[in-house]
């Protein structure tokens, strides 16, 4: 005892070297392996195995070579046990051998043959054919202990010996030949040892195992593997396999021990054994499906000598895992828990297997019964019934499907390798499913035939029943995009090779698969992020690889009160075989424009549609044909779907649709696709009839073409209120680009000005209606400014070219007209630039300029109060010759004018008029208050009046005009005109009154006047004259009335007083003077009026008035034309001259 304790204490501190035993151990192992192998051992030691609690004899660095010297196996350590019997007989043989820390590799060849390497991949250690199965070479018997010890077979015992169990029917034995052969092979191991002699235990401790499957190129590595194959003392064989891996430990223990009468007792127990490893070990084809499910359980069986089980029971538990299709990621079956119990009924020769599977909210609890052949046909029966199934997508699923009526009947024929599904049913009280079919796996490619028909069910039930492996891509789309509805009927038939139903297999033939479905009240969402289609009538047809869904009608609820109707919808997948099969969709859409606009404005379509209108500011009804092309996959990348929309819109209206303008149309056509949209038709833009062509690319600026005729009202609506300088209709053509966001918009504009009237649209340009005129330019909107480039104005004698820029308020920022000719013969240029102080500085230079239009507009003022004028402006005009009316010209014109806040602050005018008479103008202060007045004077009043077309019959005279400067509010201007020493010629009526003698040759010297003084008021296009006094040596008179340039009308009246000096004396008398003619008239006089256009007025006199003296003449006066002016506060001239 003391020696044993000392040995134990020594082993606890470390191994004991026993190299003296190395030669004996080498010889023992070589004896087990045979003469064809050489064994090399690095050393021997005795150590204690703490894990197993025993002392072991171990060798180091063992190497096994074949006859050629090639290493076939190696290990850093090995544990060896020596047979005591062989040692007594003088032959050293190993009884136990375990490799420690060895690297082993198993290669599965392409023909499924196994090749085992132990520490070397040059020469295999063991090879085995997949097709070969060990078979007994003699009748199976129950060996005795002595027979196992001697290792020799004895003759079969007589009948009086322990009898065999009654023979099972031949049909049963023939159905399980492999099990009997396997038992026979194990019997030989039990009888002769694991090496055919005394070896009772072999194993691998803490080793690594690599499995290389040459069939599919996959490789698995198992680390820290323990393997033990032993022959228990009572007989039989036991296998223990497991892994102590920290990530996922697992264990498998199996034992077969001898029973009575040649029976064998089999006991198999597993703990967390992966199904993936089981399938790998059984060399089952895992190319398509991969399952990683931990298995735990125990199976016990009593197998007779003929291989037929007399007793079998057990329980297997499957823990949480996943079954996936390696070729189709859509096919994923998660398993939360599964449990199956096994019970062999010997009297019925049937295996009863109740089972339960839990996957998410799905729970299946059924009973399977396998019945062995009874009639010698070799056909097994399988029936699944009882219990029921709850199919749900989650533990709490309101649409869970409960199937409480399940009956599946199958016949399994191992000889013909065929499984037939007899007429079966699955259902509940609300729905029923009839099933029939077969699976023929006798050929290289199994063939499956299936018939499936159902009664009415909900869409939720249909999705629960649709197998994940059947048309998985279409099924995935239906599961994700179809929410509700009622299925009237489903018919499914399959007759195709199994490989064609696999995702990685060849395509399904056209007659291999047929699915037909009819439903109503469907609700589906074809594209995520868009509203669902509701109340849809649906018809599904899948034939082979083609899937078609027809939608008879349906509704799309956009928002409260807005709805779109879908009819004639077709969803087609021409080929479901590709990974992301392409799908085609087409349908008709009817509804309101606001609903469609709201749909296009949703996040999913916003980037594609670029809709230029808003739902809240639009109206109309539409009919559209829509087509889509998209791949069937989970996440659609931008641009992966293609669409085309052709739309007709009736009674359409939308605010701010094109260039910020309202668009209306009785019928509008709209086309759209991934590249953009196109709107065209006869429309009203802001109430103006127009022809619109609007094209908006998806990623670019919009192209717009507009044809319209704009009058004053239309131009005002478009923001081109020209204040009366342009009146009448103007046909335009506009084409260009509407920039997105804050970009620059560019338009080419053509305007026909023939039917319009132009009044100083450009300085001095006046054109009546009917005279040809045309303008072309490029309009560039550069917020906040608008630029007009390449401006060309052409007409009768008019040619203007240049550029113009205005700001957001319509004020001129800059202008440059290198060609500025408003009449034939003009040679002038115009430039304008707004300075830092906000004043517009205008410079005009030229040799010749037709100033008739400019002069007339200057005299008459703006056409109306709305006509916009620049309040701050500096004018600098220098022109050699300015052409006026009646052949008169201004020569050497030099005009400088400044205006601030609408009031003239400085004026300097110099020119030559008539016969080199000077014409000057400036601002002068008059009166005690020093008020500024515009003062113009000349020594040739007749030339001035002819130049301005005020009166062509006045000759000579010195004149001056004093006038209030124009104010910012365009208030009427008060002024005085004073002329001295002038002559009026060609006025016959005046000459008759004055009794002027004719000169020799029939000419008339005219009527001379010494003075003319008139007070006037200048308002918008109108001169109102009052208190006019005319004096001369032979005749005098009074005048009042108006000249209205807008109405092209003159209406003045007064009294001519002959012999003015003598006749007027009576009116100067005190008290009676007013009765005798007044201070400005005389005792005798003739009333007159001047009427007609300003250019050619007509003088008419009333000769009867000559007989009415003094006050009585008032009864013979012509009607007055001066209307009362509105009460306003106007500035009065500071003095009278």
Tab-separated table of N, CA and C in Angstrom, residues 765-869:
chain	number	residue	atom	x	y	z
A	765	UNK	N	-40.056	105.996	-79.467
A	765	UNK	CA	-40.640	105.041	-80.421
A	765	UNK	C	-42.155	105.078	-80.282
A	766	UNK	N	-42.813	105.514	-81.344
A	766	UNK	CA	-44.265	105.579	-81.390
A	766	UNK	C	-44.719	104.830	-82.641
A	767	UNK	N	-45.638	103.901	-82.451
A	767	UNK	CA	-46.125	103.107	-83.583
A	767	UNK	C	-47.628	102.927	-83.455
A	768	UNK	N	-48.373	103.273	-84.507
A	768	UNK	CA	-49.827	103.059	-84.459
A	768	UNK	C	-50.165	101.607	-84.763
A	769	UNK	N	-51.362	101.159	-84.424
A	769	UNK	CA	-51.772	99.783	-84.769
A	769	UNK	C	-51.784	99.588	-86.279
A	770	UNK	N	-51.407	98.396	-86.698
A	770	UNK	CA	-51.401	98.064	-88.112
A	770	UNK	C	-50.066	98.227	-88.779
A	771	UNK	N	-49.190	98.995	-88.208
A	771	UNK	CA	-47.863	99.155	-88.786
A	771	UNK	C	-47.015	97.957	-88.354
A	772	UNK	N	-46.300	97.323	-89.313
A	772	UNK	CA	-45.527	96.129	-88.970
A	772	UNK	C	-44.496	96.407	-87.887
A	773	UNK	N	-44.358	95.449	-86.997
A	773	UNK	CA	-43.359	95.536	-85.935
A	773	UNK	C	-43.119	94.160	-85.332
A	774	UNK	N	-41.884	93.920	-84.985
A	774	UNK	CA	-41.533	92.594	-84.463
A	774	UNK	C	-40.366	92.742	-83.482
A	775	UNK	N	-40.436	91.957	-82.409
A	775	UNK	CA	-39.372	91.985	-81.402
A	775	UNK	C	-38.985	90.551	-81.056
A	776	UNK	N	-37.693	90.326	-81.014
A	776	UNK	CA	-37.161	89.032	-80.569
A	776	UNK	C	-36.088	89.302	-79.522
A	777	UNK	N	-36.043	88.447	-78.526
A	777	UNK	CA	-35.030	88.616	-77.490
A	777	UNK	C	-34.925	87.328	-76.678
A	778	UNK	N	-33.879	87.249	-75.905
A	778	UNK	CA	-33.666	86.149	-74.970
A	778	UNK	C	-33.882	86.666	-73.567
A	779	UNK	N	-34.850	86.083	-72.882
A	779	UNK	CA	-35.202	86.500	-71.529
A	779	UNK	C	-34.520	85.567	-70.538
A	780	UNK	N	-33.707	86.146	-69.675
A	780	UNK	CA	-32.956	85.357	-68.685
A	780	UNK	C	-33.371	85.826	-67.302
A	781	UNK	N	-33.952	84.902	-66.537
A	781	UNK	CA	-34.328	85.216	-65.159
A	781	UNK	C	-33.198	84.769	-64.241
A	782	UNK	N	-32.521	85.767	-63.665
A	782	UNK	CA	-31.443	85.517	-62.727
A	782	UNK	C	-31.835	86.168	-61.408
A	783	UNK	N	-32.640	85.447	-60.605
A	783	UNK	CA	-33.164	86.065	-59.390
A	783	UNK	C	-32.065	86.784	-58.613
A	784	UNK	N	-32.335	88.062	-58.213
A	784	UNK	CA	-33.640	88.742	-58.308
A	784	UNK	C	-33.809	89.575	-59.582
A	785	UNK	N	-32.883	89.504	-60.538
A	785	UNK	CA	-32.946	90.351	-61.717
A	785	UNK	C	-33.446	89.559	-62.917
A	786	UNK	N	-33.872	90.308	-63.940
A	786	UNK	CA	-34.260	89.729	-65.220
A	786	UNK	C	-33.472	90.436	-66.308
A	787	UNK	N	-32.857	89.637	-67.161
A	787	UNK	CA	-31.990	90.195	-68.196
A	787	UNK	C	-32.560	89.848	-69.569
A	788	UNK	N	-32.589	90.873	-70.438
A	788	UNK	CA	-33.021	90.684	-71.819
A	788	UNK	C	-31.796	90.846	-72.711
A	789	UNK	N	-31.432	89.782	-73.384
A	789	UNK	CA	-30.268	89.801	-74.258
A	789	UNK	C	-30.703	89.598	-75.699
A	790	UNK	N	-29.814	90.018	-76.594
A	790	UNK	CA	-30.046	89.838	-78.039
A	790	UNK	C	-31.391	90.428	-78.454
A	791	UNK	N	-31.721	91.586	-77.882
A	791	UNK	CA	-32.980	92.249	-78.227
A	791	UNK	C	-32.874	92.850	-79.630
A	792	UNK	N	-33.842	92.503	-80.462
A	792	UNK	CA	-33.925	93.051	-81.813
A	792	UNK	C	-35.361	93.491	-82.036
A	793	UNK	N	-35.538	94.807	-82.263
A	793	UNK	CA	-36.848	95.358	-82.575
A	793	UNK	C	-36.796	95.854	-84.018
A	794	UNK	N	-37.692	95.329	-84.835
A	794	UNK	CA	-37.724	95.698	-86.247
A	794	UNK	C	-39.139	96.101	-86.630
A	795	UNK	N	-39.221	97.100	-87.523
A	795	UNK	CA	-40.504	97.552	-88.010
A	795	UNK	C	-40.302	98.519	-89.156
A	796	UNK	N	-41.333	99.246	-89.472
A	796	UNK	CA	-41.255	100.227	-90.557
A	796	UNK	C	-40.336	101.361	-90.129
A	797	UNK	N	-39.084	101.329	-90.588
A	797	UNK	CA	-38.114	102.353	-90.230
A	797	UNK	C	-37.509	102.201	-88.869
A	798	UNK	N	-37.875	101.192	-88.107
A	798	UNK	CA	-37.383	101.006	-86.745
A	798	UNK	C	-36.388	99.860	-86.694
A	799	UNK	N	-35.273	100.115	-86.043
A	799	UNK	CA	-34.268	99.075	-85.846
A	799	UNK	C	-33.545	99.359	-84.536
A	800	UNK	N	-33.789	98.515	-83.542
A	800	UNK	CA	-33.187	98.663	-82.224
A	800	UNK	C	-32.561	97.333	-81.845
A	801	UNK	N	-31.302	97.397	-81.395
A	801	UNK	CA	-30.604	96.184	-80.973
A	801	UNK	C	-29.835	96.486	-79.694
A	802	UNK	N	-29.887	95.524	-78.765
A	802	UNK	CA	-29.135	95.732	-77.542
A	802	UNK	C	-29.558	94.803	-76.443
A	803	UNK	N	-29.233	95.188	-75.202
A	803	UNK	CA	-29.532	94.384	-74.012
A	803	UNK	C	-30.165	95.263	-72.963
A	804	UNK	N	-30.901	94.613	-72.045
A	804	UNK	CA	-31.603	95.335	-70.995
A	804	UNK	C	-31.671	94.447	-69.764
A	805	UNK	N	-31.509	95.061	-68.601
A	805	UNK	CA	-31.613	94.324	-67.338
A	805	UNK	C	-32.477	95.111	-66.382
A	806	UNK	N	-33.447	94.412	-65.778
A	806	UNK	CA	-34.338	95.034	-64.806
A	806	UNK	C	-34.293	94.229	-63.524
A	807	UNK	N	-34.635	94.893	-62.407
A	807	UNK	CA	-34.624	94.201	-61.122
A	807	UNK	C	-35.989	93.604	-60.841
A	808	UNK	N	-36.149	93.063	-59.627
A	808	UNK	CA	-37.393	92.378	-59.288
A	808	UNK	C	-38.594	93.315	-59.292
A	809	UNK	N	-38.364	94.631	-59.060
A	809	UNK	CA	-39.462	95.592	-59.061
A	809	UNK	C	-39.773	96.117	-60.453
A	810	UNK	N	-39.019	95.680	-61.462
A	810	UNK	CA	-39.240	96.140	-62.818
A	810	UNK	C	-38.477	97.393	-63.177
A	811	UNK	N	-37.623	97.903	-62.275
A	811	UNK	CA	-36.821	99.086	-62.568
A	811	UNK	C	-35.602	98.699	-63.385
A	812	UNK	N	-35.230	99.580	-64.312
A	812	UNK	CA	-34.088	99.317	-65.183
A	812	UNK	C	-32.807	99.375	-64.364
A	813	UNK	N	-31.994	98.339	-64.507
A	813	UNK	CA	-30.681	98.297	-63.868
A	813	UNK	C	-29.616	98.767	-64.838
A	814	UNK	N	-29.689	98.299	-66.069
A	814	UNK	CA	-28.735	98.719	-67.096
A	814	UNK	C	-29.368	98.493	-68.454
A	815	UNK	N	-28.894	99.207	-69.432
A	815	UNK	CA	-29.343	99.061	-70.809
A	815	UNK	C	-28.211	99.498	-71.720
A	816	UNK	N	-28.127	98.832	-72.852
A	816	UNK	CA	-27.114	99.180	-73.851
A	816	UNK	C	-27.687	98.880	-75.226
A	817	UNK	N	-27.939	99.963	-75.983
A	817	UNK	CA	-28.472	99.823	-77.327
A	817	UNK	C	-27.496	100.466	-78.309
A	818	UNK	N	-26.559	99.680	-78.822
A	818	UNK	CA	-25.623	100.271	-79.796
A	818	UNK	C	-26.309	100.690	-81.086
A	819	UNK	N	-27.443	100.084	-81.387
A	819	UNK	CA	-28.255	100.500	-82.528
A	819	UNK	C	-29.590	100.954	-81.969
A	820	UNK	N	-29.867	102.280	-82.126
A	820	UNK	CA	-31.098	102.831	-81.576
A	820	UNK	C	-31.704	103.761	-82.619
A	821	UNK	N	-32.474	103.144	-83.514
A	821	UNK	CA	-33.089	103.905	-84.600
A	821	UNK	C	-34.581	103.625	-84.596
A	822	UNK	N	-35.360	104.633	-84.139
A	822	UNK	CA	-36.805	104.444	-84.084
A	822	UNK	C	-37.484	104.898	-85.366
A	823	UNK	N	-36.744	105.545	-86.268
A	823	UNK	CA	-37.280	105.985	-87.558
A	823	UNK	C	-36.190	105.833	-88.603
A	824	UNK	N	-36.581	105.917	-89.864
A	824	UNK	CA	-35.609	105.834	-90.946
A	824	UNK	C	-34.607	106.973	-90.822
A	825	UNK	N	-33.359	106.626	-91.013
A	825	UNK	CA	-32.306	107.634	-90.991
A	825	UNK	C	-31.726	107.918	-89.642
A	826	UNK	N	-32.283	107.377	-88.574
A	826	UNK	CA	-31.730	107.631	-87.247
A	826	UNK	C	-30.360	106.981	-87.106
A	827	UNK	N	-29.478	107.731	-86.455
A	827	UNK	CA	-28.167	107.206	-86.110
A	827	UNK	C	-27.882	107.633	-84.683
A	828	UNK	N	-28.167	106.712	-83.751
A	828	UNK	CA	-28.015	107.053	-82.336
A	828	UNK	C	-27.736	105.799	-81.529
A	829	UNK	N	-27.183	106.040	-80.359
A	829	UNK	CA	-26.956	104.971	-79.392
A	829	UNK	C	-27.501	105.409	-78.047
A	830	UNK	N	-27.835	104.411	-77.215
A	830	UNK	CA	-28.374	104.701	-75.886
A	830	UNK	C	-27.743	103.756	-74.880
A	831	UNK	N	-27.324	104.347	-73.771
A	831	UNK	CA	-26.795	103.564	-72.666
A	831	UNK	C	-27.418	104.048	-71.373
A	832	UNK	N	-27.649	103.083	-70.448
A	832	UNK	CA	-28.205	103.426	-69.140
A	832	UNK	C	-27.559	102.546	-68.093
A	833	UNK	N	-27.278	103.138	-66.946
A	833	UNK	CA	-26.650	102.396	-65.856
A	833	UNK	C	-27.128	102.993	-64.544
A	834	UNK	N	-27.576	102.133	-63.651
A	834	UNK	CA	-28.027	102.619	-62.356
A	834	UNK	C	-26.828	102.711	-61.427
A	835	UNK	N	-26.668	103.917	-60.844
A	835	UNK	CA	-25.527	104.152	-59.989
A	835	UNK	C	-25.728	103.651	-58.582
A	836	UNK	N	-24.684	103.836	-57.782
A	836	UNK	CA	-24.727	103.390	-56.397
A	836	UNK	C	-25.776	104.124	-55.588
A	837	UNK	N	-26.106	105.366	-56.005
A	837	UNK	CA	-27.127	106.137	-55.282
A	837	UNK	C	-28.536	105.798	-55.714
A	838	UNK	N	-28.684	104.842	-56.650
A	838	UNK	CA	-29.996	104.430	-57.100
A	838	UNK	C	-30.527	105.198	-58.280
A	839	UNK	N	-29.796	106.198	-58.743
A	839	UNK	CA	-30.254	106.996	-59.878
A	839	UNK	C	-29.838	106.319	-61.180
A	840	UNK	N	-30.743	106.362	-62.132
A	840	UNK	CA	-30.474	105.792	-63.454
A	840	UNK	C	-29.864	106.879	-64.329
A	841	UNK	N	-28.672	106.613	-64.832
A	841	UNK	CA	-27.966	107.567	-65.671
A	841	UNK	C	-28.075	107.115	-67.119
A	842	UNK	N	-28.746	107.972	-67.910
A	842	UNK	CA	-29.035	107.649	-69.304
A	842	UNK	C	-28.219	108.589	-70.185
A	843	UNK	N	-27.563	107.997	-71.139
A	843	UNK	CA	-26.749	108.754	-72.075
A	843	UNK	C	-27.179	108.417	-73.491
A	844	UNK	N	-27.502	109.476	-74.288
A	844	UNK	CA	-27.900	109.299	-75.687
A	844	UNK	C	-26.936	110.114	-76.542
A	845	UNK	N	-26.372	109.439	-77.546
A	845	UNK	CA	-25.483	110.095	-78.480
A	845	UNK	C	-25.913	109.722	-79.893
A	846	UNK	N	-25.790	110.724	-80.793
A	846	UNK	CA	-26.153	110.419	-82.164
A	846	UNK	C	-25.983	111.586	-83.091
A	847	UNK	N	-26.009	111.278	-84.376
A	847	UNK	CA	-25.945	112.307	-85.407
A	847	UNK	C	-27.338	112.792	-85.766
A	848	UNK	N	-28.234	111.855	-86.000
A	848	UNK	CA	-29.593	112.189	-86.396
A	848	UNK	C	-30.554	111.353	-85.558
A	849	UNK	N	-31.617	112.000	-85.124
A	849	UNK	CA	-32.611	111.274	-84.324
A	849	UNK	C	-33.974	111.896	-84.585
A	850	UNK	N	-34.954	111.062	-84.858
A	850	UNK	CA	-36.322	111.524	-85.054
A	850	UNK	C	-36.958	111.695	-83.690
A	851	UNK	N	-37.091	112.973	-83.300
A	851	UNK	CA	-37.577	113.240	-81.953
A	851	UNK	C	-39.042	113.551	-81.861
A	852	UNK	N	-39.792	113.325	-82.934
A	852	UNK	CA	-41.207	113.680	-82.898
A	852	UNK	C	-41.955	112.920	-81.805
A	853	UNK	N	-41.713	111.637	-81.736
A	853	UNK	CA	-42.393	110.878	-80.690
A	853	UNK	C	-41.959	111.289	-79.305
A	854	UNK	N	-40.659	111.538	-79.153
A	854	UNK	CA	-40.152	111.927	-77.848
A	854	UNK	C	-40.680	113.286	-77.431
A	855	UNK	N	-40.681	114.234	-78.393
A	855	UNK	CA	-41.165	115.579	-78.079
A	855	UNK	C	-42.637	115.560	-77.706
A	856	UNK	N	-43.399	114.819	-78.453
A	856	UNK	CA	-44.834	114.763	-78.178
A	856	UNK	C	-45.117	114.152	-76.816
A	857	UNK	N	-44.392	113.085	-76.487
A	857	UNK	CA	-44.601	112.458	-75.177
A	857	UNK	C	-44.143	113.368	-74.060
A	858	UNK	N	-43.101	114.197	-74.338
A	858	UNK	CA	-42.645	115.126	-73.310
A	858	UNK	C	-43.688	116.199	-73.037
A	859	UNK	N	-44.332	116.686	-74.113
A	859	UNK	CA	-45.346	117.717	-73.942
A	859	UNK	C	-46.609	117.183	-73.287
A	860	UNK	N	-46.997	115.981	-73.690
A	860	UNK	CA	-48.264	115.439	-73.192
A	860	UNK	C	-48.122	114.752	-71.856
A	861	UNK	N	-46.903	114.279	-71.510
A	861	UNK	CA	-46.730	113.554	-70.252
A	861	UNK	C	-47.113	112.091	-70.400
A	862	UNK	N	-47.108	111.338	-69.307
A	862	UNK	CA	-47.448	109.917	-69.351
A	862	UNK	C	-48.861	109.694	-69.860
A	863	UNK	N	-49.063	108.533	-70.500
A	863	UNK	CA	-50.383	108.224	-71.031
A	863	UNK	C	-51.417	108.075	-69.932
A	864	UNK	N	-51.006	107.573	-68.787
A	864	UNK	CA	-51.926	107.461	-67.655
A	864	UNK	C	-51.118	107.454	-66.374
A	865	UNK	N	-51.831	107.546	-65.294
A	865	UNK	CA	-51.143	107.635	-64.006
A	865	UNK	C	-50.436	106.375	-63.604
A	866	UNK	N	-50.785	105.235	-64.236
A	866	UNK	CA	-50.156	103.971	-63.891
A	866	UNK	C	-48.853	103.754	-64.645
A	867	UNK	N	-48.602	104.570	-65.660
A	867	UNK	CA	-47.383	104.393	-66.424
A	867	UNK	C	-46.192	104.684	-65.529
A	868	UNK	N	-45.283	103.727	-65.491
A	868	UNK	CA	-44.195	103.793	-64.532
A	868	UNK	C	-43.065	104.657	-65.072
A	869	UNK	N	-42.602	105.595	-64.276
A	869	UNK	CA	-41.457	106.415	-64.626
A	869	UNK	C	-40.432	106.318	-63.516
